[in-house]
GROMACS .gro file of C-alpha atoms in nm:
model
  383
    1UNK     CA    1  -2.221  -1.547  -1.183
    2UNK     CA    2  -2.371  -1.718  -0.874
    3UNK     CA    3  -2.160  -1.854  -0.597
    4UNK     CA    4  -2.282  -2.106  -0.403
    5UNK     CA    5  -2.119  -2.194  -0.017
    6UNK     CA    6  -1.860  -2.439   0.068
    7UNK     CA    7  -1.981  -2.761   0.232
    8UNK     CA    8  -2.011  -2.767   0.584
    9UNK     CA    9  -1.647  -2.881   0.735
   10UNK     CA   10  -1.683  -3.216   0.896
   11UNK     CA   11  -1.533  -3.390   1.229
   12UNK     CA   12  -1.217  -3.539   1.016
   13UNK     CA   13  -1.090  -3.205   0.904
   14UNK     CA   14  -1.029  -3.106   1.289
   15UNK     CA   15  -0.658  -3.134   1.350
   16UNK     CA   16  -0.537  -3.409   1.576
   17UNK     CA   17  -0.292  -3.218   1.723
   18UNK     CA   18  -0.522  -3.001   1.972
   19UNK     CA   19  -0.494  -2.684   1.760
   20UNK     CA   20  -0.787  -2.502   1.576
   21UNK     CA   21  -0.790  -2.563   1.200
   22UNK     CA   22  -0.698  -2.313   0.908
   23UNK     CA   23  -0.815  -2.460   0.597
   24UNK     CA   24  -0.760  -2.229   0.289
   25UNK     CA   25  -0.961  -2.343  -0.018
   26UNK     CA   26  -0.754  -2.300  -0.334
   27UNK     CA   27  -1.049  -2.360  -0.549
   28UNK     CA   28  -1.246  -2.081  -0.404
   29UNK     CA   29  -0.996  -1.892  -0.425
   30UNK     CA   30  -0.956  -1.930  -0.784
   31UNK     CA   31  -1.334  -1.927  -0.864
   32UNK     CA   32  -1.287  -1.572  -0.692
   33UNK     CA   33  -1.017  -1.424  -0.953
   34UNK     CA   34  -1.195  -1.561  -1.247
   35UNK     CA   35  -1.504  -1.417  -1.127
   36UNK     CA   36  -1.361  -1.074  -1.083
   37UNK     CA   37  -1.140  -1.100  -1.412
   38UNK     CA   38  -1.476  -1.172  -1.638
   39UNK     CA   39  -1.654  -0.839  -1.471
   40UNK     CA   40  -1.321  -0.653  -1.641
   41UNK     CA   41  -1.336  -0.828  -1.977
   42UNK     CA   42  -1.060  -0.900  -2.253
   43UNK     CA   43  -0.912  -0.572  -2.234
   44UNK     CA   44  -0.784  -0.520  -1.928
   45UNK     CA   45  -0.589  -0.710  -1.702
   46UNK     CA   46  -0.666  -0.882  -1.355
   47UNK     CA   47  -0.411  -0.855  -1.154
   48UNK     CA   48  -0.321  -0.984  -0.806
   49UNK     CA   49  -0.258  -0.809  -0.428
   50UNK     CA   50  -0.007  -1.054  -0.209
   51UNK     CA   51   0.077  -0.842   0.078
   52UNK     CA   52   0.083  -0.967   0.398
   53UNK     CA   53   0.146  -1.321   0.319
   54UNK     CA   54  -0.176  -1.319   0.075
   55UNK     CA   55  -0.374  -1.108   0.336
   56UNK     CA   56  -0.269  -1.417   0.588
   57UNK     CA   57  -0.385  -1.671   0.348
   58UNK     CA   58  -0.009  -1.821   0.199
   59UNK     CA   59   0.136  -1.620  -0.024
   60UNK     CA   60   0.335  -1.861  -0.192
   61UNK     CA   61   0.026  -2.123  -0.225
   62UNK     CA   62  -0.226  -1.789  -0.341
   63UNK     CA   63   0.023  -1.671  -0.656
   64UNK     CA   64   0.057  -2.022  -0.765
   65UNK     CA   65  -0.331  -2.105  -0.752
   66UNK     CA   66  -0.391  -1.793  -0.895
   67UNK     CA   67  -0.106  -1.794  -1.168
   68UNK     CA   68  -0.215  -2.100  -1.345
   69UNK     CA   69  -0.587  -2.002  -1.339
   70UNK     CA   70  -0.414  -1.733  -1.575
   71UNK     CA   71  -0.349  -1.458  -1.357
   72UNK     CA   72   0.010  -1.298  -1.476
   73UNK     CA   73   0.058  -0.983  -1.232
   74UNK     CA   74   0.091  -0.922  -0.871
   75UNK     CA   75   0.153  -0.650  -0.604
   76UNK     CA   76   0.321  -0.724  -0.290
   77UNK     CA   77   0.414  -0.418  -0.014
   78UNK     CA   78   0.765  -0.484   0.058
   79UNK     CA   79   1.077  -0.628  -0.108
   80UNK     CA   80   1.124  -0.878   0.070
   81UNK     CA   81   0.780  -1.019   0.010
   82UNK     CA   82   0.844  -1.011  -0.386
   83UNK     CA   83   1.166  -1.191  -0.337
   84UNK     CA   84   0.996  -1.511  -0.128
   85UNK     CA   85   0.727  -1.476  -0.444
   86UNK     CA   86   0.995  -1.472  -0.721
   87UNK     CA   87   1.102  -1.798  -0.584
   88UNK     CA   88   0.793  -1.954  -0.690
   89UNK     CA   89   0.679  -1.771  -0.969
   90UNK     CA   90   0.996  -1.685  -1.167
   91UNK     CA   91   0.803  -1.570  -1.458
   92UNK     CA   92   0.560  -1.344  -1.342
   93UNK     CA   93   0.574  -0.932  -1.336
   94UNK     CA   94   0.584  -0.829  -0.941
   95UNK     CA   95   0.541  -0.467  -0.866
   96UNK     CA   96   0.659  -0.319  -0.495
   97UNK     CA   97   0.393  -0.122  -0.376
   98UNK     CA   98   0.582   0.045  -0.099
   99UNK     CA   99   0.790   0.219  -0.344
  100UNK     CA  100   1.183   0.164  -0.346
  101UNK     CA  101   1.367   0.172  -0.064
  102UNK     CA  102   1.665   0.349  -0.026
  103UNK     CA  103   2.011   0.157  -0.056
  104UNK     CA  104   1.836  -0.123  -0.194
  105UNK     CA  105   1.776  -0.116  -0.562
  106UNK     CA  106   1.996  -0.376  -0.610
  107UNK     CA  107   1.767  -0.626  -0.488
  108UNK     CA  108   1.518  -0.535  -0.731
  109UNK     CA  109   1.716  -0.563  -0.989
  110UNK     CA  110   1.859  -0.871  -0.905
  111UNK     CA  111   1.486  -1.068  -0.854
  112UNK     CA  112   1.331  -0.859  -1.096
  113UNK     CA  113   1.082  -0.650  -0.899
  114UNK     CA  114   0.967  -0.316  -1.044
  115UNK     CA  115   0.893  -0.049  -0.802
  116UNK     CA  116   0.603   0.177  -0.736
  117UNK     CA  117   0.797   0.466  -0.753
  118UNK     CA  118   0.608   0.698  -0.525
  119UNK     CA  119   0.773   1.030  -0.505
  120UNK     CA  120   1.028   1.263  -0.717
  121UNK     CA  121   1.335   1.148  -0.469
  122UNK     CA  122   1.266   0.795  -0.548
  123UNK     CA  123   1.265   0.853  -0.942
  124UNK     CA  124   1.580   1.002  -0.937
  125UNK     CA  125   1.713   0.727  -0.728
  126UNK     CA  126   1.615   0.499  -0.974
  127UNK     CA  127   1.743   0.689  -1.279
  128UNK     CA  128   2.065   0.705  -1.119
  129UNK     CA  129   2.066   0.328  -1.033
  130UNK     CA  130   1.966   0.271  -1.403
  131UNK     CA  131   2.211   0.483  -1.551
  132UNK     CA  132   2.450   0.347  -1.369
  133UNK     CA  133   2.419  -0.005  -1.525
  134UNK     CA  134   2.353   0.160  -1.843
  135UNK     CA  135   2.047   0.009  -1.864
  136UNK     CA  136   1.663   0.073  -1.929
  137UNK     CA  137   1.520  -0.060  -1.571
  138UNK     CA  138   1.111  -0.114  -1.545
  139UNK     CA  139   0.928   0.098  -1.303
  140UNK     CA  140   0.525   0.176  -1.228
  141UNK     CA  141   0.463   0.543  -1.135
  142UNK     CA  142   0.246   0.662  -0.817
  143UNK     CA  143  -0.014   0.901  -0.842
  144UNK     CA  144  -0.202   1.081  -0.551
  145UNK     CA  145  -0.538   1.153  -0.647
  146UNK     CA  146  -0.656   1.238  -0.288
  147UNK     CA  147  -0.597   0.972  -0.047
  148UNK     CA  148  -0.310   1.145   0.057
  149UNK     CA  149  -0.108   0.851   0.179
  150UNK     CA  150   0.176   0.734  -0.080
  151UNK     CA  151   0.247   0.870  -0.398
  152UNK     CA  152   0.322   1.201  -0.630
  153UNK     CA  153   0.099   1.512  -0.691
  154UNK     CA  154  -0.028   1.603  -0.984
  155UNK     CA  155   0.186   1.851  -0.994
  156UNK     CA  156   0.453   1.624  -1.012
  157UNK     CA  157   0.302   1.468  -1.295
  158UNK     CA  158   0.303   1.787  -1.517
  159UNK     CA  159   0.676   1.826  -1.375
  160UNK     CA  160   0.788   1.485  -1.514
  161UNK     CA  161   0.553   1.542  -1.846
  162UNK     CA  162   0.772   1.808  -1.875
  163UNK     CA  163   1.110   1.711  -1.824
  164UNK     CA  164   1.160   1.378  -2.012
  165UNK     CA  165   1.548   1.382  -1.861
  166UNK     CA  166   1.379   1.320  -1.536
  167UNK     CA  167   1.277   0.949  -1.667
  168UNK     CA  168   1.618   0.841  -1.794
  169UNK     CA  169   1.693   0.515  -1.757
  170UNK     CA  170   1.306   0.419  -1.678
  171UNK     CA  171   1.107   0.236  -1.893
  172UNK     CA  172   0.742   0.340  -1.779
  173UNK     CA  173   0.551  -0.013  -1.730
  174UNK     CA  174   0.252   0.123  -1.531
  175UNK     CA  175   0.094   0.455  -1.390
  176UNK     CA  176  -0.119   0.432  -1.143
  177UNK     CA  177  -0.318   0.554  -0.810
  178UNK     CA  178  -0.531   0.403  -0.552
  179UNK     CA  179  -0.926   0.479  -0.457
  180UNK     CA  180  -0.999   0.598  -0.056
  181UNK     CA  181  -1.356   0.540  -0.085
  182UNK     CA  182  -1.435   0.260  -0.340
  183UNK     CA  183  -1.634   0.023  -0.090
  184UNK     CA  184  -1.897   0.337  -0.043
  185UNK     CA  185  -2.017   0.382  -0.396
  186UNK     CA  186  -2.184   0.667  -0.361
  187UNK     CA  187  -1.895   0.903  -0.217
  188UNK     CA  188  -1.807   1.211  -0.394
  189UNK     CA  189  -1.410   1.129  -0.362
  190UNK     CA  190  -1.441   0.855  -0.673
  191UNK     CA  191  -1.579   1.085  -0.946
  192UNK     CA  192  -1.305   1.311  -0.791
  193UNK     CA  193  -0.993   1.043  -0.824
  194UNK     CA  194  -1.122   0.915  -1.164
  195UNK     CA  195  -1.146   1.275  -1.282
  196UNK     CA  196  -0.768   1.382  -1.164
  197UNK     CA  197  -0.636   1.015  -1.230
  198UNK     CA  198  -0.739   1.073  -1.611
  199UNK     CA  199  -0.591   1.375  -1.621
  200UNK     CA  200  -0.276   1.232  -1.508
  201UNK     CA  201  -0.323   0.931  -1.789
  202UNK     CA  202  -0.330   1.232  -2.055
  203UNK     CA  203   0.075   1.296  -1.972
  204UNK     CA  204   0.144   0.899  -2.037
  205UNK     CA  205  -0.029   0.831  -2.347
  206UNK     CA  206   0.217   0.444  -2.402
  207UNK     CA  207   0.207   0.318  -2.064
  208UNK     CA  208  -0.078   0.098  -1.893
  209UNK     CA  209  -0.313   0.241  -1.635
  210UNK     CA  210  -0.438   0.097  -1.357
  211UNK     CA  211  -0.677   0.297  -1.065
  212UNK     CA  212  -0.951   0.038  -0.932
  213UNK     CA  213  -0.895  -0.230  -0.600
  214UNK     CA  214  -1.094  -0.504  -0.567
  215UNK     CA  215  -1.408  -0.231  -0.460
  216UNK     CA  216  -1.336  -0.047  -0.782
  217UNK     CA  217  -1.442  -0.272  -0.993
  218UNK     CA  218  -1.774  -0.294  -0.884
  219UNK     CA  219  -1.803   0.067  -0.964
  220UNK     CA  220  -1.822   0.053  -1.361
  221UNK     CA  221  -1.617   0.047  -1.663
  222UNK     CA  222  -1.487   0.369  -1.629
  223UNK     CA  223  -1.303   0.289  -1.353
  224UNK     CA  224  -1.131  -0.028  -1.462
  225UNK     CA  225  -0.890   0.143  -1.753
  226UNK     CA  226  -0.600  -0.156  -1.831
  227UNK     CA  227  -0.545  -0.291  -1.482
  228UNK     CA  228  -0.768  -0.385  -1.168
  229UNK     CA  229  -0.526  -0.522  -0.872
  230UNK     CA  230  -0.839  -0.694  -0.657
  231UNK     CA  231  -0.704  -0.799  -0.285
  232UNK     CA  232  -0.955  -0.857  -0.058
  233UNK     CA  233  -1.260  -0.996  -0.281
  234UNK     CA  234  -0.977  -1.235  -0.388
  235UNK     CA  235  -1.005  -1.401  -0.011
  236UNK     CA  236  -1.371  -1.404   0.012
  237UNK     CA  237  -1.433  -1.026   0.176
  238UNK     CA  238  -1.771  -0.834   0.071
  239UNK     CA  239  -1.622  -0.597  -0.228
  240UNK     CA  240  -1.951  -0.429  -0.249
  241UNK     CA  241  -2.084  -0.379   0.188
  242UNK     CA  242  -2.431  -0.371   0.205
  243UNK     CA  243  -2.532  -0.608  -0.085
  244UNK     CA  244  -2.504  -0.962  -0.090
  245UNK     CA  245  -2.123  -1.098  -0.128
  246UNK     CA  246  -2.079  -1.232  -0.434
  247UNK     CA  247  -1.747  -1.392  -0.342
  248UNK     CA  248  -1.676  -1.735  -0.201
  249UNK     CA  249  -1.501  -1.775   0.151
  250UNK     CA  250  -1.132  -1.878   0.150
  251UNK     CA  251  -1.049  -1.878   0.478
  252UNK     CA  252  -1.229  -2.153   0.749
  253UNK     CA  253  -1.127  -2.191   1.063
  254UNK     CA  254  -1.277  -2.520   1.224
  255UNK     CA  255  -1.186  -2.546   1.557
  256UNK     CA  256  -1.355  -2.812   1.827
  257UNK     CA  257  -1.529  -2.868   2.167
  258UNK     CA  258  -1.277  -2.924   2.416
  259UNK     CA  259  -1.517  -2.907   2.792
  260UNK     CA  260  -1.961  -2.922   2.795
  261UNK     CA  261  -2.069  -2.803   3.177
  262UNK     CA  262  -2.368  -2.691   3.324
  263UNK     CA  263  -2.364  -2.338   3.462
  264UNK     CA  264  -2.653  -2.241   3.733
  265UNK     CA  265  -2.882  -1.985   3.661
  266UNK     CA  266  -2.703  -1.653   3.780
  267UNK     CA  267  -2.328  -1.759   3.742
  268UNK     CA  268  -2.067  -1.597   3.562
  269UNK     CA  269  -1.867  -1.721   3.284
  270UNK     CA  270  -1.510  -1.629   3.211
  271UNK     CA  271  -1.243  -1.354   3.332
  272UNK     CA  272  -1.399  -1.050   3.515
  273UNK     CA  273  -1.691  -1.218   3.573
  274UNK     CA  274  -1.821  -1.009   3.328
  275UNK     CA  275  -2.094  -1.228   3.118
  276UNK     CA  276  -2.395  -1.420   3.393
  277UNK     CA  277  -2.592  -1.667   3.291
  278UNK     CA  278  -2.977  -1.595   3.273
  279UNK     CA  279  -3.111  -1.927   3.274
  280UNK     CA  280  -2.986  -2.248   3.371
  281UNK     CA  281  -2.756  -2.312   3.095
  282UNK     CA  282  -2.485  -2.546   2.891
  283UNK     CA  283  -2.154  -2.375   2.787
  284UNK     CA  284  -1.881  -2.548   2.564
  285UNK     CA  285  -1.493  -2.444   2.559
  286UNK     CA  286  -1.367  -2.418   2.236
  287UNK     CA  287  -0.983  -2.434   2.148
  288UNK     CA  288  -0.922  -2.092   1.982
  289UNK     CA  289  -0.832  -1.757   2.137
  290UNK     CA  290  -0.678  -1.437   2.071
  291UNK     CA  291  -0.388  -1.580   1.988
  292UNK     CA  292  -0.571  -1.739   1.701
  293UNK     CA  293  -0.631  -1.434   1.579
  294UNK     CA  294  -1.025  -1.397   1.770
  295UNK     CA  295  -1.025  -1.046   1.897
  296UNK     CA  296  -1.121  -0.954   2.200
  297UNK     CA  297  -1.427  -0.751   2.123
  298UNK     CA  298  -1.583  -1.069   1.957
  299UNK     CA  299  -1.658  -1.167   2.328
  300UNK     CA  300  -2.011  -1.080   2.482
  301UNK     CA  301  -2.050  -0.912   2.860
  302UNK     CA  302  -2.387  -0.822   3.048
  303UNK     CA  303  -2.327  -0.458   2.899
  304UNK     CA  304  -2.309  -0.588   2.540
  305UNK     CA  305  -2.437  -0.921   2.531
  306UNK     CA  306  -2.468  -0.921   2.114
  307UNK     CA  307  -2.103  -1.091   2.094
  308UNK     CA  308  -2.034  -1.296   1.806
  309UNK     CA  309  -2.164  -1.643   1.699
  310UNK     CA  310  -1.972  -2.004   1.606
  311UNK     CA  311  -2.160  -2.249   1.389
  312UNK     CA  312  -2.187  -2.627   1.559
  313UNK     CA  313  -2.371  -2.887   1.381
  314UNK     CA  314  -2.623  -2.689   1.190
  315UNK     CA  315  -2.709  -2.447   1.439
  316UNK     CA  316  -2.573  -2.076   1.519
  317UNK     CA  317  -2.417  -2.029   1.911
  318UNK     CA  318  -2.326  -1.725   2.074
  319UNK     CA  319  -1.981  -1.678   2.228
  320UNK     CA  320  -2.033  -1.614   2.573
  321UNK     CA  321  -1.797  -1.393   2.784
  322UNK     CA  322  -1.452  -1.232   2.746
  323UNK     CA  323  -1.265  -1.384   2.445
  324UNK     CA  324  -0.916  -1.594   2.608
  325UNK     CA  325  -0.598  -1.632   2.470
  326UNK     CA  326  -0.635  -1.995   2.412
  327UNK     CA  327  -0.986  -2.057   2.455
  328UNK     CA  328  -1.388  -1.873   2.414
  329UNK     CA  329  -1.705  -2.021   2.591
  330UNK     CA  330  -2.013  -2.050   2.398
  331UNK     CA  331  -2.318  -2.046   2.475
  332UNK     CA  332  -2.535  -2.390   2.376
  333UNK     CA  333  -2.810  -2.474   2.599
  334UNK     CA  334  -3.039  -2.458   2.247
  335UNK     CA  335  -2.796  -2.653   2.066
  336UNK     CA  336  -2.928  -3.028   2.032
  337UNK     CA  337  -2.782  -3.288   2.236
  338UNK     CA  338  -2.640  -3.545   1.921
  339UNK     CA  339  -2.444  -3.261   1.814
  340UNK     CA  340  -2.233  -3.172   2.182
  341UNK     CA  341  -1.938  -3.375   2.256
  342UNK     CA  342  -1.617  -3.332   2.340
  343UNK     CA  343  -1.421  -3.332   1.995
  344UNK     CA  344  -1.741  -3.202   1.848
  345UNK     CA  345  -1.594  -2.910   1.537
  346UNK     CA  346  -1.681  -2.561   1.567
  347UNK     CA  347  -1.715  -2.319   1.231
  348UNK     CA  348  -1.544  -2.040   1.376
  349UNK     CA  349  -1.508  -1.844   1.077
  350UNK     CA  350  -1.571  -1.994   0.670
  351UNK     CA  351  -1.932  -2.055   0.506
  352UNK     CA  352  -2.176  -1.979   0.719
  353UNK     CA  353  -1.988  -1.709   0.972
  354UNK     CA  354  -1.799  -1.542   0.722
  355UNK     CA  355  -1.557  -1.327   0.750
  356UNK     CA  356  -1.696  -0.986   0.681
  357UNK     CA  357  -1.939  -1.093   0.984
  358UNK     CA  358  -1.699  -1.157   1.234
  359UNK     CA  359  -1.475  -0.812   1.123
  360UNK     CA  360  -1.806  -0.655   1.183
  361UNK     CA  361  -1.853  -0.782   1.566
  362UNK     CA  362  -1.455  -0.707   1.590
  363UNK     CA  363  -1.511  -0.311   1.505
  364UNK     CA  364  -1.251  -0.377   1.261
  365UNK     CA  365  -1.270  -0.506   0.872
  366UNK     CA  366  -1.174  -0.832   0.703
  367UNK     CA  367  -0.788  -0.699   0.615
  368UNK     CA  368  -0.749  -0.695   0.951
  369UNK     CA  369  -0.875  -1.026   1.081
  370UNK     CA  370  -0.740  -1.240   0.803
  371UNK     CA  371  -0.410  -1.098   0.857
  372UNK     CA  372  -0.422  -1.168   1.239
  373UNK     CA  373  -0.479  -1.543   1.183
  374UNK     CA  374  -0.231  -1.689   1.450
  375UNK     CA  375   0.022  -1.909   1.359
  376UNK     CA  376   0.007  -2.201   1.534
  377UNK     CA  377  -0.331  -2.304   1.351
  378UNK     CA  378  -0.275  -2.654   1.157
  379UNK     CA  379  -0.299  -2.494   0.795
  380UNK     CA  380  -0.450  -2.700   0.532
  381UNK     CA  381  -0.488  -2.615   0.180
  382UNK     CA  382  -0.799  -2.763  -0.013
  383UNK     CA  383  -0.719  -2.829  -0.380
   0.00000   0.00000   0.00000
């Protein structure tokens, strides 16, 4: 399946309030779940990872797109998040991927949210709680297969094979565990996890597996078992680094030219002085900062003068100088005339710098940046 860009934002999406733009396009992001649910095929099921307000997309906007292009499951990391989502999608399954937290099982109960159960302690919490309502509560066990971060050994596993008294009261909807190295193919850690994750499956013959993240499923068939739970290929980051990206960006951020001066050859630009001008050149202010979300190390300084690039009227820019809170300067003496104004809108981030790009020139990686996106963007959702 080929993916072709969004079109180039144009001067009327800027907002007219002075704030950068956050446009988050629905339809991409539903041409991205569709995508990744054909590469699984009929039997198994595409689920969907909400956490973090949709990975700083819109939670609540992301599980309805995505629930009536078909998509029946999703994962949030806290409570709290599957309550706002129940709210909006009172018919879907939710599973808690920070496991269940103590004092609080009422809540899922109440809303209908089936924890990740992630260790022996929180099992028998849950068994109790069930028990206690005599009733037959849904639940998803957590493997660790050697990321070493949440869930129970395999050990454990052999443990609760064993001692069916230990599940009373739990009605096993899901096992599952989570890769460490699925966006680097080649790693010897996968064949490891897949081998001691189907070892795992052997003690739970009834109940659906699920082992892949959105890299995962790039890695084959054997990997994919009943349930993928994709995150950030769903929002337009590279599931597969170092090949081409076959998802489509969700997330633009359009923002404008707010100043045009001329800067003598020799000058500096910006706090600390730390970026000079080797020519005789034309830099634009632009209305986005870190406190849009545009980390610091995106700026440029004599030292490292390869800082990251905007997108104005056809034709790639580099930001020039220390990133501000409110504000970058760019550098556009090669920039053509008919396309510099005041008011003039700047790609910082969507189809042609995309977001893996900018995470790169960050030294971070797209989770990161798309969860940073600052909140007083105007947000705009394209249907």
């Amino acid at each position: 399946m080929t993916h072709s860009a969004a079109p180039t934002s144009d001067r009327r999406a800027v907002s007219a309030g002075g704030a950068a733009k956050l446009t988050i396009d629905l339809t991409a992001l539903r041409s991205n779940w569709c995508y990744l649910n054909g590469k699984v095929g009929d039997g198994c099921t595409c689920a969907v990872v909400l956490k973090a307000n949709g990975y700083g997309t819109g939670a609540a906007e992301v599980g309805k797109t995505l629930y009536h292009a078909g998509a029946r499951v999703f994962f949030v990391a806290l409570p709290e998040e599957g309550i706002e989502l129940r709210k909006e999608l009172p018919h879907a399954e939710i599973y808690v991927l920070n496991g269940l937290f103590r004092d609080r099982e009422k809540f899922y109960y109440d809303f209908d949210l089936k924890p990740v159960l992630n260790s022996l302690e929180e099992v028998a919490e849950w068994s109790s709680f069930a028990q206690s309502l005599q009733e037959e509560l849904p639940a998803a066990l957590h493997f660790d297969t050697g990321m070493h971060r949440l869930g129970m050994s395999i050990g454990d596993a052999l443990q609760i094979g064993e001692s069916a008294h230990l599940l009373k009261g739990i009605r096993i909807d899901l096992v599952m565990s989570h890769l460490a190295c699925a966006d680097t193919p080649d790693h010897g850690l996968n064949e490891k996890q897949l081998n001691r994750f189907q070892r795992v499956c052997e003690l739970f013959p009834e109940a659906r597996k699920s082992l892949s993240n959105s890299a995962g499923i790039f890695l084959g068939d054997d990997y994919h078992f009943d349930m993928v739970r994709p995150g950030i290929a769903l929002y337009g980051g590279n599931p597969v680094p170092d090949e081409t990206n076959p998802m489509l960006p969700v997330a633009h951020v359009l923002a404008e030219i707010i100043s045009l001066r001329e800067v003598p050859h020799g000058d500096a630009v910006g706090y600390g002085a730390s970026r000079v001008t080797p020519r005789k050149s034309r830099i634009a202010t632009i209305n986005a900062g870190y406190a849009d979300g545009l980390h610091r190390l995106v700026g440029s300084s004599d030292d490292q003068p390869n800082g990251a690039r905007v997108y104005i009227g056809g034709h790639f820019a580099p930001i020039f100088g220390r990133v501000s809170m409110d504000m970058i300067a760019v550098d556009v003496t090669d920039i053509p005339e008919e396309h510099l104004s005041r008011g003039a809108p700047v790609e910082i981030m969507g189809a042609h710098v995309n977001v893996d790009e900018l995470a790169e020139f960050a030294q971070t990686i797209p989770y990161e940046l798309l969860c940073s996106l600052g909140a007083r963007y105007t947000r705009h959702y394209k249907r």
